[in-house]
Amino acid sequence: AFIEQTKAALKKRELIKLKVLLESSPVTPREAADEIAEKTDSEVVQVIGGCMVFYKYNPELHKDEKKKKLQAKRLSDIKGKRK
């Protein structure tokens, strides 16, 4: 359940931060981060103390950006031709 929730959070946000309780964890934060990254197909950005940061690119989140850039380019091309 934890891995599925982590995958869902990465899909929605791309960049997430998780914390490990150092006192009760049987593994180091780095070991936990590496295992989580492997199971979620994400990248470990950093591990500091008990904080772990993960990143996974989601092209669905960038579709609108590409459309806006394309529209802006077309608009500038049209304006450039009018001069």
PDB file of N, CA, C and O in Angstrom:
ATOM      1  N   ALA A   1       0.819  -1.193   0.000  1.00  0.00           N
ATOM      2  CA  ALA A   1       0.000   0.000   0.000  1.00  0.00           C
ATOM      3  C   ALA A   1       0.865   1.260   0.000  1.00  0.00           C
ATOM      4  O   ALA A   1       0.554   2.222  -0.686  1.00  0.00           O
ATOM      5  N   PHE A   2       1.958   1.233   0.757  1.00  0.00           N
ATOM      6  CA  PHE A   2       2.837   2.400   0.836  1.00  0.00           C
ATOM      7  C   PHE A   2       3.438   2.728  -0.531  1.00  0.00           C
ATOM      8  O   PHE A   2       3.463   3.894  -0.943  1.00  0.00           O
ATOM      9  N   ILE A   3       3.904   1.708  -1.248  1.00  0.00           N
ATOM     10  CA  ILE A   3       4.526   1.932  -2.559  1.00  0.00           C
ATOM     11  C   ILE A   3       3.498   2.478  -3.542  1.00  0.00           C
ATOM     12  O   ILE A   3       3.792   3.400  -4.316  1.00  0.00           O
ATOM     13  N   GLU A   4       2.280   1.952  -3.514  1.00  0.00           N
ATOM     14  CA  GLU A   4       1.227   2.437  -4.410  1.00  0.00           C
ATOM     15  C   GLU A   4       0.880   3.895  -4.116  1.00  0.00           C
ATOM     16  O   GLU A   4       0.666   4.688  -5.030  1.00  0.00           O
ATOM     17  N   GLN A   5       0.820   4.252  -2.837  1.00  0.00           N
ATOM     18  CA  GLN A   5       0.546   5.641  -2.459  1.00  0.00           C
ATOM     19  C   GLN A   5       1.683   6.557  -2.907  1.00  0.00           C
ATOM     20  O   GLN A   5       1.453   7.676  -3.361  1.00  0.00           O
ATOM     21  N   THR A   6       2.908   6.067  -2.795  1.00  0.00           N
ATOM     22  CA  THR A   6       4.069   6.852  -3.215  1.00  0.00           C
ATOM     23  C   THR A   6       4.052   7.051  -4.724  1.00  0.00           C
ATOM     24  O   THR A   6       4.315   8.150  -5.218  1.00  0.00           O
ATOM     25  N   LYS A   7       3.733   5.999  -5.477  1.00  0.00           N
ATOM     26  CA  LYS A   7       3.623   6.112  -6.932  1.00  0.00           C
ATOM     27  C   LYS A   7       2.564   7.137  -7.322  1.00  0.00           C
ATOM     28  O   LYS A   7       2.768   7.950  -8.225  1.00  0.00           O
ATOM     29  N   ALA A   8       1.424   7.098  -6.643  1.00  0.00           N
ATOM     30  CA  ALA A   8       0.338   8.041  -6.937  1.00  0.00           C
ATOM     31  C   ALA A   8       0.763   9.480  -6.641  1.00  0.00           C
ATOM     32  O   ALA A   8       0.474  10.390  -7.419  1.00  0.00           O
ATOM     33  N   ALA A   9       1.471   9.676  -5.542  1.00  0.00           N
ATOM     34  CA  ALA A   9       1.940  11.019  -5.188  1.00  0.00           C
ATOM     35  C   ALA A   9       2.948  11.517  -6.213  1.00  0.00           C
ATOM     36  O   ALA A   9       2.917  12.692  -6.611  1.00  0.00           O
ATOM     37  N   LEU A  10       3.846  10.653  -6.668  1.00  0.00           N
ATOM     38  CA  LEU A  10       4.822  11.037  -7.685  1.00  0.00           C
ATOM     39  C   LEU A  10       4.146  11.373  -9.006  1.00  0.00           C
ATOM     40  O   LEU A  10       4.556  12.307  -9.700  1.00  0.00           O
ATOM     41  N   LYS A  11       3.117  10.631  -9.346  1.00  0.00           N
ATOM     42  CA  LYS A  11       2.398  10.891 -10.590  1.00  0.00           C
ATOM     43  C   LYS A  11       1.707  12.249 -10.552  1.00  0.00           C
ATOM     44  O   LYS A  11       1.698  12.982 -11.532  1.00  0.00           O
ATOM     45  N   LYS A  12       1.181  12.590  -9.389  1.00  0.00           N
ATOM     46  CA  LYS A  12       0.452  13.855  -9.254  1.00  0.00           C
ATOM     47  C   LYS A  12       1.385  15.055  -9.098  1.00  0.00           C
ATOM     48  O   LYS A  12       1.127  16.129  -9.617  1.00  0.00           O
ATOM     49  N   ARG A  13       2.497  14.877  -8.401  1.00  0.00           N
ATOM     50  CA  ARG A  13       3.362  16.006  -8.041  1.00  0.00           C
ATOM     51  C   ARG A  13       4.751  15.995  -8.678  1.00  0.00           C
ATOM     52  O   ARG A  13       5.412  17.002  -8.671  1.00  0.00           O
ATOM     53  N   GLU A  14       5.227  14.853  -9.114  1.00  0.00           N
ATOM     54  CA  GLU A  14       6.571  14.630  -9.648  1.00  0.00           C
ATOM     55  C   GLU A  14       7.666  14.670  -8.586  1.00  0.00           C
ATOM     56  O   GLU A  14       8.580  13.886  -8.617  1.00  0.00           O
ATOM     57  N   LEU A  15       7.598  15.605  -7.662  1.00  0.00           N
ATOM     58  CA  LEU A  15       8.628  15.773  -6.637  1.00  0.00           C
ATOM     59  C   LEU A  15       7.961  15.641  -5.266  1.00  0.00           C
ATOM     60  O   LEU A  15       7.028  16.376  -4.954  1.00  0.00           O
ATOM     61  N   ILE A  16       8.463  14.690  -4.461  1.00  0.00           N
ATOM     62  CA  ILE A  16       7.866  14.487  -3.139  1.00  0.00           C
ATOM     63  C   ILE A  16       8.954  14.326  -2.084  1.00  0.00           C
ATOM     64  O   ILE A  16      10.081  13.946  -2.394  1.00  0.00           O
ATOM     65  N   LYS A  17       8.572  14.612  -0.851  1.00  0.00           N
ATOM     66  CA  LYS A  17       9.490  14.450   0.281  1.00  0.00           C
ATOM     67  C   LYS A  17       8.856  13.480   1.272  1.00  0.00           C
ATOM     68  O   LYS A  17       7.685  13.615   1.615  1.00  0.00           O
ATOM     69  N   LEU A  18       9.653  12.510   1.694  1.00  0.00           N
ATOM     70  CA  LEU A  18       9.206  11.547   2.704  1.00  0.00           C
ATOM     71  C   LEU A  18      10.165  11.604   3.885  1.00  0.00           C
ATOM     72  O   LEU A  18      11.327  11.980   3.731  1.00  0.00           O
ATOM     73  N   LYS A  19       9.678  11.215   5.046  1.00  0.00           N
ATOM     74  CA  LYS A  19      10.523  11.198   6.238  1.00  0.00           C
ATOM     75  C   LYS A  19      10.563   9.806   6.843  1.00  0.00           C
ATOM     76  O   LYS A  19       9.574   9.086   6.828  1.00  0.00           O
ATOM     77  N   VAL A  20      11.730   9.472   7.380  1.00  0.00           N
ATOM     78  CA  VAL A  20      11.936   8.206   8.068  1.00  0.00           C
ATOM     79  C   VAL A  20      12.140   8.521   9.543  1.00  0.00           C
ATOM     80  O   VAL A  20      12.885   9.443   9.885  1.00  0.00           O
ATOM     81  N   LEU A  21      11.491   7.774  10.405  1.00  0.00           N
ATOM     82  CA  LEU A  21      11.735   7.932  11.835  1.00  0.00           C
ATOM     83  C   LEU A  21      13.035   7.193  12.169  1.00  0.00           C
ATOM     84  O   LEU A  21      13.079   5.967  12.159  1.00  0.00           O
ATOM     85  N   LEU A  22      14.084   7.948  12.400  1.00  0.00           N
ATOM     86  CA  LEU A  22      15.412   7.362  12.587  1.00  0.00           C
ATOM     87  C   LEU A  22      15.472   6.395  13.766  1.00  0.00           C
ATOM     88  O   LEU A  22      16.179   5.391  13.712  1.00  0.00           O
ATOM     89  N   GLU A  23      14.720   6.689  14.815  1.00  0.00           N
ATOM     90  CA  GLU A  23      14.772   5.871  16.026  1.00  0.00           C
ATOM     91  C   GLU A  23      14.179   4.482  15.825  1.00  0.00           C
ATOM     92  O   GLU A  23      14.604   3.513  16.441  1.00  0.00           O
ATOM     93  N   SER A  24      13.173   4.373  14.952  1.00  0.00           N
ATOM     94  CA  SER A  24      12.462   3.107  14.831  1.00  0.00           C
ATOM     95  C   SER A  24      12.712   2.366  13.510  1.00  0.00           C
ATOM     96  O   SER A  24      12.214   1.260  13.331  1.00  0.00           O
ATOM     97  N   SER A  25      13.470   2.950  12.602  1.00  0.00           N
ATOM     98  CA  SER A  25      13.684   2.316  11.299  1.00  0.00           C
ATOM     99  C   SER A  25      14.777   1.255  11.377  1.00  0.00           C
ATOM    100  O   SER A  25      15.859   1.509  11.912  1.00  0.00           O
ATOM    101  N   PRO A  26      14.514   0.071  10.818  1.00  0.00           N
ATOM    102  CA  PRO A  26      15.534  -0.988  10.821  1.00  0.00           C
ATOM    103  C   PRO A  26      16.627  -0.757   9.772  1.00  0.00           C
ATOM    104  O   PRO A  26      17.655  -1.416   9.793  1.00  0.00           O
ATOM    105  N   VAL A  27      16.408   0.180   8.833  1.00  0.00           N
ATOM    106  CA  VAL A  27      17.399   0.484   7.799  1.00  0.00           C
ATOM    107  C   VAL A  27      17.743   1.968   7.825  1.00  0.00           C
ATOM    108  O   VAL A  27      16.995   2.777   8.385  1.00  0.00           O
ATOM    109  N   THR A  28      18.852   2.322   7.191  1.00  0.00           N
ATOM    110  CA  THR A  28      19.233   3.739   7.129  1.00  0.00           C
ATOM    111  C   THR A  28      18.316   4.457   6.142  1.00  0.00           C
ATOM    112  O   THR A  28      17.730   3.823   5.254  1.00  0.00           O
ATOM    113  N   PRO A  29      18.201   5.772   6.263  1.00  0.00           N
ATOM    114  CA  PRO A  29      17.390   6.522   5.297  1.00  0.00           C
ATOM    115  C   PRO A  29      17.870   6.323   3.855  1.00  0.00           C
ATOM    116  O   PRO A  29      17.058   6.227   2.940  1.00  0.00           O
ATOM    117  N   ARG A  30      19.179   6.231   3.633  1.00  0.00           N
ATOM    118  CA  ARG A  30      19.707   6.024   2.283  1.00  0.00           C
ATOM    119  C   ARG A  30      19.249   4.666   1.735  1.00  0.00           C
ATOM    120  O   ARG A  30      18.832   4.563   0.586  1.00  0.00           O
ATOM    121  N   GLU A  31      19.317   3.633   2.553  1.00  0.00           N
ATOM    122  CA  GLU A  31      18.867   2.306   2.124  1.00  0.00           C
ATOM    123  C   GLU A  31      17.372   2.317   1.797  1.00  0.00           C
ATOM    124  O   GLU A  31      16.941   1.758   0.792  1.00  0.00           O
ATOM    125  N   ALA A  32      16.606   2.980   2.657  1.00  0.00           N
ATOM    126  CA  ALA A  32      15.160   3.081   2.424  1.00  0.00           C
ATOM    127  C   ALA A  32      14.880   3.845   1.135  1.00  0.00           C
ATOM    128  O   ALA A  32      14.044   3.437   0.325  1.00  0.00           O
ATOM    129  N   ALA A  33      15.601   4.952   0.922  1.00  0.00           N
ATOM    130  CA  ALA A  33      15.409   5.771  -0.277  1.00  0.00           C
ATOM    131  C   ALA A  33      15.724   4.980  -1.539  1.00  0.00           C
ATOM    132  O   ALA A  33      14.968   5.029  -2.517  1.00  0.00           O
ATOM    133  N   ASP A  34      16.817   4.253  -1.524  1.00  0.00           N
ATOM    134  CA  ASP A  34      17.191   3.464  -2.694  1.00  0.00           C
ATOM    135  C   ASP A  34      16.141   2.399  -3.010  1.00  0.00           C
ATOM    136  O   ASP A  34      15.794   2.183  -4.175  1.00  0.00           O
ATOM    137  N   GLU A  35      15.618   1.759  -1.985  1.00  0.00           N
ATOM    138  CA  GLU A  35      14.601   0.729  -2.185  1.00  0.00           C
ATOM    139  C   GLU A  35      13.294   1.330  -2.705  1.00  0.00           C
ATOM    140  O   GLU A  35      12.667   0.797  -3.619  1.00  0.00           O
ATOM    141  N   ILE A  36      12.891   2.453  -2.130  1.00  0.00           N
ATOM    142  CA  ILE A  36      11.659   3.121  -2.568  1.00  0.00           C
ATOM    143  C   ILE A  36      11.810   3.584  -4.016  1.00  0.00           C
ATOM    144  O   ILE A  36      10.902   3.406  -4.834  1.00  0.00           O
ATOM    145  N   ALA A  37      12.953   4.166  -4.351  1.00  0.00           N
ATOM    146  CA  ALA A  37      13.187   4.637  -5.716  1.00  0.00           C
ATOM    147  C   ALA A  37      13.121   3.488  -6.717  1.00  0.00           C
ATOM    148  O   ALA A  37      12.538   3.624  -7.800  1.00  0.00           O
ATOM    149  N   GLU A  38      13.699   2.376  -6.351  1.00  0.00           N
ATOM    150  CA  GLU A  38      13.685   1.208  -7.240  1.00  0.00           C
ATOM    151  C   GLU A  38      12.257   0.706  -7.468  1.00  0.00           C
ATOM    152  O   GLU A  38      11.863   0.424  -8.599  1.00  0.00           O
ATOM    153  N   LYS A  39      11.477   0.644  -6.410  1.00  0.00           N
ATOM    154  CA  LYS A  39      10.116   0.109  -6.513  1.00  0.00           C
ATOM    155  C   LYS A  39       9.133   1.079  -7.171  1.00  0.00           C
ATOM    156  O   LYS A  39       8.086   0.662  -7.653  1.00  0.00           O
ATOM    157  N   THR A  40       9.463   2.378  -7.176  1.00  0.00           N
ATOM    158  CA  THR A  40       8.576   3.379  -7.774  1.00  0.00           C
ATOM    159  C   THR A  40       9.101   3.914  -9.101  1.00  0.00           C
ATOM    160  O   THR A  40       8.501   4.810  -9.682  1.00  0.00           O
ATOM    161  N   ASP A  41      10.233   3.397  -9.553  1.00  0.00           N
ATOM    162  CA  ASP A  41      10.870   3.875 -10.791  1.00  0.00           C
ATOM    163  C   ASP A  41      11.124   5.375 -10.741  1.00  0.00           C
ATOM    164  O   ASP A  41      10.891   6.097 -11.710  1.00  0.00           O
ATOM    165  N   SER A  42      11.580   5.851  -9.598  1.00  0.00           N
ATOM    166  CA  SER A  42      11.856   7.274  -9.427  1.00  0.00           C
ATOM    167  C   SER A  42      13.345   7.476  -9.141  1.00  0.00           C
ATOM    168  O   SER A  42      14.107   6.519  -9.027  1.00  0.00           O
ATOM    169  N   GLU A  43      13.736   8.730  -9.018  1.00  0.00           N
ATOM    170  CA  GLU A  43      15.117   9.096  -8.714  1.00  0.00           C
ATOM    171  C   GLU A  43      15.191   9.658  -7.300  1.00  0.00           C
ATOM    172  O   GLU A  43      14.314  10.416  -6.884  1.00  0.00           O
ATOM    173  N   VAL A  44      16.240   9.306  -6.586  1.00  0.00           N
ATOM    174  CA  VAL A  44      16.485   9.917  -5.280  1.00  0.00           C
ATOM    175  C   VAL A  44      17.182  11.242  -5.556  1.00  0.00           C
ATOM    176  O   VAL A  44      18.261  11.276  -6.149  1.00  0.00           O
ATOM    177  N   VAL A  45      16.573  12.333  -5.135  1.00  0.00           N
ATOM    178  CA  VAL A  45      17.175  13.653  -5.321  1.00  0.00           C
ATOM    179  C   VAL A  45      18.182  13.911  -4.214  1.00  0.00           C
ATOM    180  O   VAL A  45      19.308  14.317  -4.474  1.00  0.00           O
ATOM    181  N   GLN A  46      17.756  13.660  -2.966  1.00  0.00           N
ATOM    182  CA  GLN A  46      18.668  13.831  -1.835  1.00  0.00           C
ATOM    183  C   GLN A  46      18.131  13.118  -0.604  1.00  0.00           C
ATOM    184  O   GLN A  46      16.945  12.865  -0.493  1.00  0.00           O
ATOM    185  N   VAL A  47      19.067  12.808   0.271  1.00  0.00           N
ATOM    186  CA  VAL A  47      18.725  12.251   1.588  1.00  0.00           C
ATOM    187  C   VAL A  47      19.512  13.048   2.607  1.00  0.00           C
ATOM    188  O   VAL A  47      20.743  13.078   2.568  1.00  0.00           O
ATOM    189  N   ILE A  48      18.808  13.721   3.487  1.00  0.00           N
ATOM    190  CA  ILE A  48      19.444  14.496   4.555  1.00  0.00           C
ATOM    191  C   ILE A  48      18.757  14.102   5.853  1.00  0.00           C
ATOM    192  O   ILE A  48      17.551  14.307   6.009  1.00  0.00           O
ATOM    193  N   GLY A  49      19.528  13.552   6.772  1.00  0.00           N
ATOM    194  CA  GLY A  49      18.949  13.076   8.025  1.00  0.00           C
ATOM    195  C   GLY A  49      17.904  12.028   7.710  1.00  0.00           C
ATOM    196  O   GLY A  49      18.167  11.059   7.013  1.00  0.00           O
ATOM    197  N   GLY A  50      16.694  12.237   8.170  1.00  0.00           N
ATOM    198  CA  GLY A  50      15.611  11.311   7.915  1.00  0.00           C
ATOM    199  C   GLY A  50      14.716  11.727   6.763  1.00  0.00           C
ATOM    200  O   GLY A  50      13.708  11.091   6.494  1.00  0.00           O
ATOM    201  N   CYS A  51      15.074  12.819   6.062  1.00  0.00           N
ATOM    202  CA  CYS A  51      14.269  13.322   4.942  1.00  0.00           C
ATOM    203  C   CYS A  51      14.801  12.797   3.612  1.00  0.00           C
ATOM    204  O   CYS A  51      15.997  12.856   3.347  1.00  0.00           O
ATOM    205  N   MET A  52      13.887  12.303   2.794  1.00  0.00           N
ATOM    206  CA  MET A  52      14.238  11.775   1.478  1.00  0.00           C
ATOM    207  C   MET A  52      13.397  12.497   0.436  1.00  0.00           C
ATOM    208  O   MET A  52      12.193  12.687   0.632  1.00  0.00           O
ATOM    209  N   VAL A  53      14.022  12.906  -0.668  1.00  0.00           N
ATOM    210  CA  VAL A  53      13.309  13.596  -1.738  1.00  0.00           C
ATOM    211  C   VAL A  53      13.421  12.757  -3.005  1.00  0.00           C
ATOM    212  O   VAL A  53      14.510  12.318  -3.369  1.00  0.00           O
ATOM    213  N   PHE A  54      12.262  12.553  -3.672  1.00  0.00           N
ATOM    214  CA  PHE A  54      12.186  11.730  -4.877  1.00  0.00           C
ATOM    215  C   PHE A  54      11.606  12.535  -6.026  1.00  0.00           C
ATOM    216  O   PHE A  54      10.791  13.427  -5.828  1.00  0.00           O
ATOM    217  N   TYR A  55      12.020  12.161  -7.247  1.00  0.00           N
ATOM    218  CA  TYR A  55      11.512  12.812  -8.454  1.00  0.00           C
ATOM    219  C   TYR A  55      11.194  11.764  -9.507  1.00  0.00           C
ATOM    220  O   TYR A  55      11.961  10.811  -9.703  1.00  0.00           O
ATOM    221  N   LYS A  56      10.060  11.953 -10.184  1.00  0.00           N
ATOM    222  CA  LYS A  56       9.707  11.112 -11.332  1.00  0.00           C
ATOM    223  C   LYS A  56       8.946  11.977 -12.328  1.00  0.00           C
ATOM    224  O   LYS A  56       7.884  12.524 -12.017  1.00  0.00           O
ATOM    225  N   TYR A  57       9.493  12.112 -13.520  1.00  0.00           N
ATOM    226  CA  TYR A  57       8.883  12.932 -14.561  1.00  0.00           C
ATOM    227  C   TYR A  57       7.553  12.328 -14.997  1.00  0.00           C
ATOM    228  O   TYR A  57       7.440  11.118 -15.188  1.00  0.00           O
ATOM    229  N   ASN A  58       6.550  13.183 -15.157  1.00  0.00           N
ATOM    230  CA  ASN A  58       5.235  12.761 -15.634  1.00  0.00           C
ATOM    231  C   ASN A  58       4.863  13.629 -16.839  1.00  0.00           C
ATOM    232  O   ASN A  58       4.512  14.795 -16.672  1.00  0.00           O
ATOM    233  N   PRO A  59       4.946  13.079 -18.052  1.00  0.00           N
ATOM    234  CA  PRO A  59       4.664  13.878 -19.245  1.00  0.00           C
ATOM    235  C   PRO A  59       3.242  14.431 -19.288  1.00  0.00           C
ATOM    236  O   PRO A  59       3.011  15.465 -19.911  1.00  0.00           O
ATOM    237  N   GLU A  60       2.309  13.780 -18.622  1.00  0.00           N
ATOM    238  CA  GLU A  60       0.924  14.265 -18.602  1.00  0.00           C
ATOM    239  C   GLU A  60       0.814  15.641 -17.949  1.00  0.00           C
ATOM    240  O   GLU A  60      -0.042  16.443 -18.317  1.00  0.00           O
ATOM    241  N   LEU A  61       1.679  15.918 -16.996  1.00  0.00           N
ATOM    242  CA  LEU A  61       1.638  17.213 -16.313  1.00  0.00           C
ATOM    243  C   LEU A  61       2.185  18.343 -17.180  1.00  0.00           C
ATOM    244  O   LEU A  61       1.963  19.509 -16.881  1.00  0.00           O
ATOM    245  N   HIS A  62       2.875  18.010 -18.259  1.00  0.00           N
ATOM    246  CA  HIS A  62       3.513  19.022 -19.092  1.00  0.00           C
ATOM    247  C   HIS A  62       2.842  19.203 -20.444  1.00  0.00           C
ATOM    248  O   HIS A  62       3.305  19.997 -21.253  1.00  0.00           O
ATOM    249  N   LYS A  63       1.749  18.504 -20.691  1.00  0.00           N
ATOM    250  CA  LYS A  63       1.049  18.621 -21.971  1.00  0.00           C
ATOM    251  C   LYS A  63       0.563  20.040 -22.204  1.00  0.00           C
ATOM    252  O   LYS A  63       0.730  20.590 -23.282  1.00  0.00           O
ATOM    253  N   ASP A  64      -0.052  20.649 -21.202  1.00  0.00           N
ATOM    254  CA  ASP A  64      -0.579  22.009 -21.346  1.00  0.00           C
ATOM    255  C   ASP A  64       0.546  23.011 -21.592  1.00  0.00           C
ATOM    256  O   ASP A  64       0.381  23.950 -22.354  1.00  0.00           O
ATOM    257  N   GLU A  65       1.701  22.808 -20.950  1.00  0.00           N
ATOM    258  CA  GLU A  65       2.831  23.707 -21.160  1.00  0.00           C
ATOM    259  C   GLU A  65       3.275  23.686 -22.614  1.00  0.00           C
ATOM    260  O   GLU A  65       3.541  24.728 -23.197  1.00  0.00           O
ATOM    261  N   LYS A  66       3.361  22.498 -23.192  1.00  0.00           N
ATOM    262  CA  LYS A  66       3.788  22.379 -24.586  1.00  0.00           C
ATOM    263  C   LYS A  66       2.787  23.058 -25.514  1.00  0.00           C
ATOM    264  O   LYS A  66       3.172  23.738 -26.458  1.00  0.00           O
ATOM    265  N   LYS A  67       1.488  22.888 -25.226  1.00  0.00           N
ATOM    266  CA  LYS A  67       0.467  23.524 -26.052  1.00  0.00           C
ATOM    267  C   LYS A  67       0.580  25.041 -25.972  1.00  0.00           C
ATOM    268  O   LYS A  67       0.502  25.742 -26.976  1.00  0.00           O
ATOM    269  N   LYS A  68       0.784  25.572 -24.763  1.00  0.00           N
ATOM    270  CA  LYS A  68       0.892  27.015 -24.580  1.00  0.00           C
ATOM    271  C   LYS A  68       2.113  27.562 -25.299  1.00  0.00           C
ATOM    272  O   LYS A  68       2.052  28.616 -25.925  1.00  0.00           O
ATOM    273  N   LYS A  69       3.243  26.856 -25.220  1.00  0.00           N
ATOM    274  CA  LYS A  69       4.457  27.303 -25.904  1.00  0.00           C
ATOM    275  C   LYS A  69       4.255  27.294 -27.410  1.00  0.00           C
ATOM    276  O   LYS A  69       4.678  28.217 -28.107  1.00  0.00           O
ATOM    277  N   LEU A  70       3.600  26.270 -27.928  1.00  0.00           N
ATOM    278  CA  LEU A  70       3.341  26.175 -29.353  1.00  0.00           C
ATOM    279  C   LEU A  70       2.410  27.298 -29.800  1.00  0.00           C
ATOM    280  O   LEU A  70       2.648  27.939 -30.828  1.00  0.00           O
ATOM    281  N   GLN A  71       1.377  27.574 -29.017  1.00  0.00           N
ATOM    282  CA  GLN A  71       0.448  28.654 -29.357  1.00  0.00           C
ATOM    283  C   GLN A  71       1.159  30.005 -29.322  1.00  0.00           C
ATOM    284  O   GLN A  71       0.949  30.845 -30.192  1.00  0.00           O
ATOM    285  N   ALA A  72       2.010  30.219 -28.339  1.00  0.00           N
ATOM    286  CA  ALA A  72       2.742  31.474 -28.240  1.00  0.00           C
ATOM    287  C   ALA A  72       3.683  31.638 -29.430  1.00  0.00           C
ATOM    288  O   ALA A  72       3.814  32.737 -29.980  1.00  0.00           O
ATOM    289  N   LYS A  73       4.336  30.556 -29.840  1.00  0.00           N
ATOM    290  CA  LYS A  73       5.226  30.617 -30.994  1.00  0.00           C
ATOM    291  C   LYS A  73       4.445  30.937 -32.250  1.00  0.00           C
ATOM    292  O   LYS A  73       4.859  31.779 -33.057  1.00  0.00           O
ATOM    293  N   ARG A  74       3.304  30.285 -32.444  1.00  0.00           N
ATOM    294  CA  ARG A  74       2.478  30.554 -33.621  1.00  0.00           C
ATOM    295  C   ARG A  74       2.015  32.006 -33.643  1.00  0.00           C
ATOM    296  O   ARG A  74       2.027  32.653 -34.684  1.00  0.00           O
ATOM    297  N   LEU A  75       1.615  32.506 -32.489  1.00  0.00           N
ATOM    298  CA  LEU A  75       1.160  33.887 -32.391  1.00  0.00           C
ATOM    299  C   LEU A  75       2.295  34.851 -32.729  1.00  0.00           C
ATOM    300  O   LEU A  75       2.101  35.808 -33.472  1.00  0.00           O
ATOM    301  N   SER A  76       3.480  34.584 -32.217  1.00  0.00           N
ATOM    302  CA  SER A  76       4.617  35.468 -32.518  1.00  0.00           C
ATOM    303  C   SER A  76       5.002  35.374 -33.988  1.00  0.00           C
ATOM    304  O   SER A  76       5.399  36.357 -34.597  1.00  0.00           O
ATOM    305  N   ASP A  77       4.862  34.175 -34.592  1.00  0.00           N
ATOM    306  CA  ASP A  77       5.147  34.025 -36.015  1.00  0.00           C
ATOM    307  C   ASP A  77       4.147  34.839 -36.847  1.00  0.00           C
ATOM    308  O   ASP A  77       4.534  35.491 -37.810  1.00  0.00           O
ATOM    309  N   ILE A  78       2.875  34.803 -36.463  1.00  0.00           N
ATOM    310  CA  ILE A  78       1.842  35.552 -37.174  1.00  0.00           C
ATOM    311  C   ILE A  78       2.120  37.045 -37.052  1.00  0.00           C
ATOM    312  O   ILE A  78       2.068  37.783 -38.028  1.00  0.00           O
ATOM    313  N   LYS A  79       2.452  37.506 -35.853  1.00  0.00           N
ATOM    314  CA  LYS A  79       2.734  38.924 -35.647  1.00  0.00           C
ATOM    315  C   LYS A  79       3.979  39.349 -36.428  1.00  0.00           C
ATOM    316  O   LYS A  79       4.043  40.442 -36.947  1.00  0.00           O
ATOM    317  N   GLY A  80       4.955  38.470 -36.500  1.00  0.00           N
ATOM    318  CA  GLY A  80       6.180  38.776 -37.247  1.00  0.00           C
ATOM    319  C   GLY A  80       5.935  38.901 -38.727  1.00  0.00           C
ATOM    320  O   GLY A  80       6.582  39.699 -39.402  1.00  0.00           O
ATOM    321  N   LYS A  81       5.010  38.134 -39.275  1.00  0.00           N
ATOM    322  CA  LYS A  81       4.707  38.189 -40.694  1.00  0.00           C
ATOM    323  C   LYS A  81       3.936  39.445 -41.071  1.00  0.00           C
ATOM    324  O   LYS A  81       3.976  39.896 -42.203  1.00  0.00           O
ATOM    325  N   ARG A  82       3.197  40.022 -40.116  1.00  0.00           N
ATOM    326  CA  ARG A  82       2.392  41.212 -40.392  1.00  0.00           C
ATOM    327  C   ARG A  82       3.266  42.448 -40.564  1.00  0.00           C
ATOM    328  O   ARG A  82       2.856  43.404 -41.188  1.00  0.00           O
ATOM    329  N   LYS A  83       4.429  42.452 -40.009  1.00  0.00           N
ATOM    330  CA  LYS A  83       5.302  43.650 -40.072  1.00  0.00           C
ATOM    331  C   LYS A  83       5.902  43.831 -41.428  1.00  0.00           C
ATOM    332  O   LYS A  83       6.093  43.054 -42.240  1.00  0.00           O
TER     333      LYS A  83
END
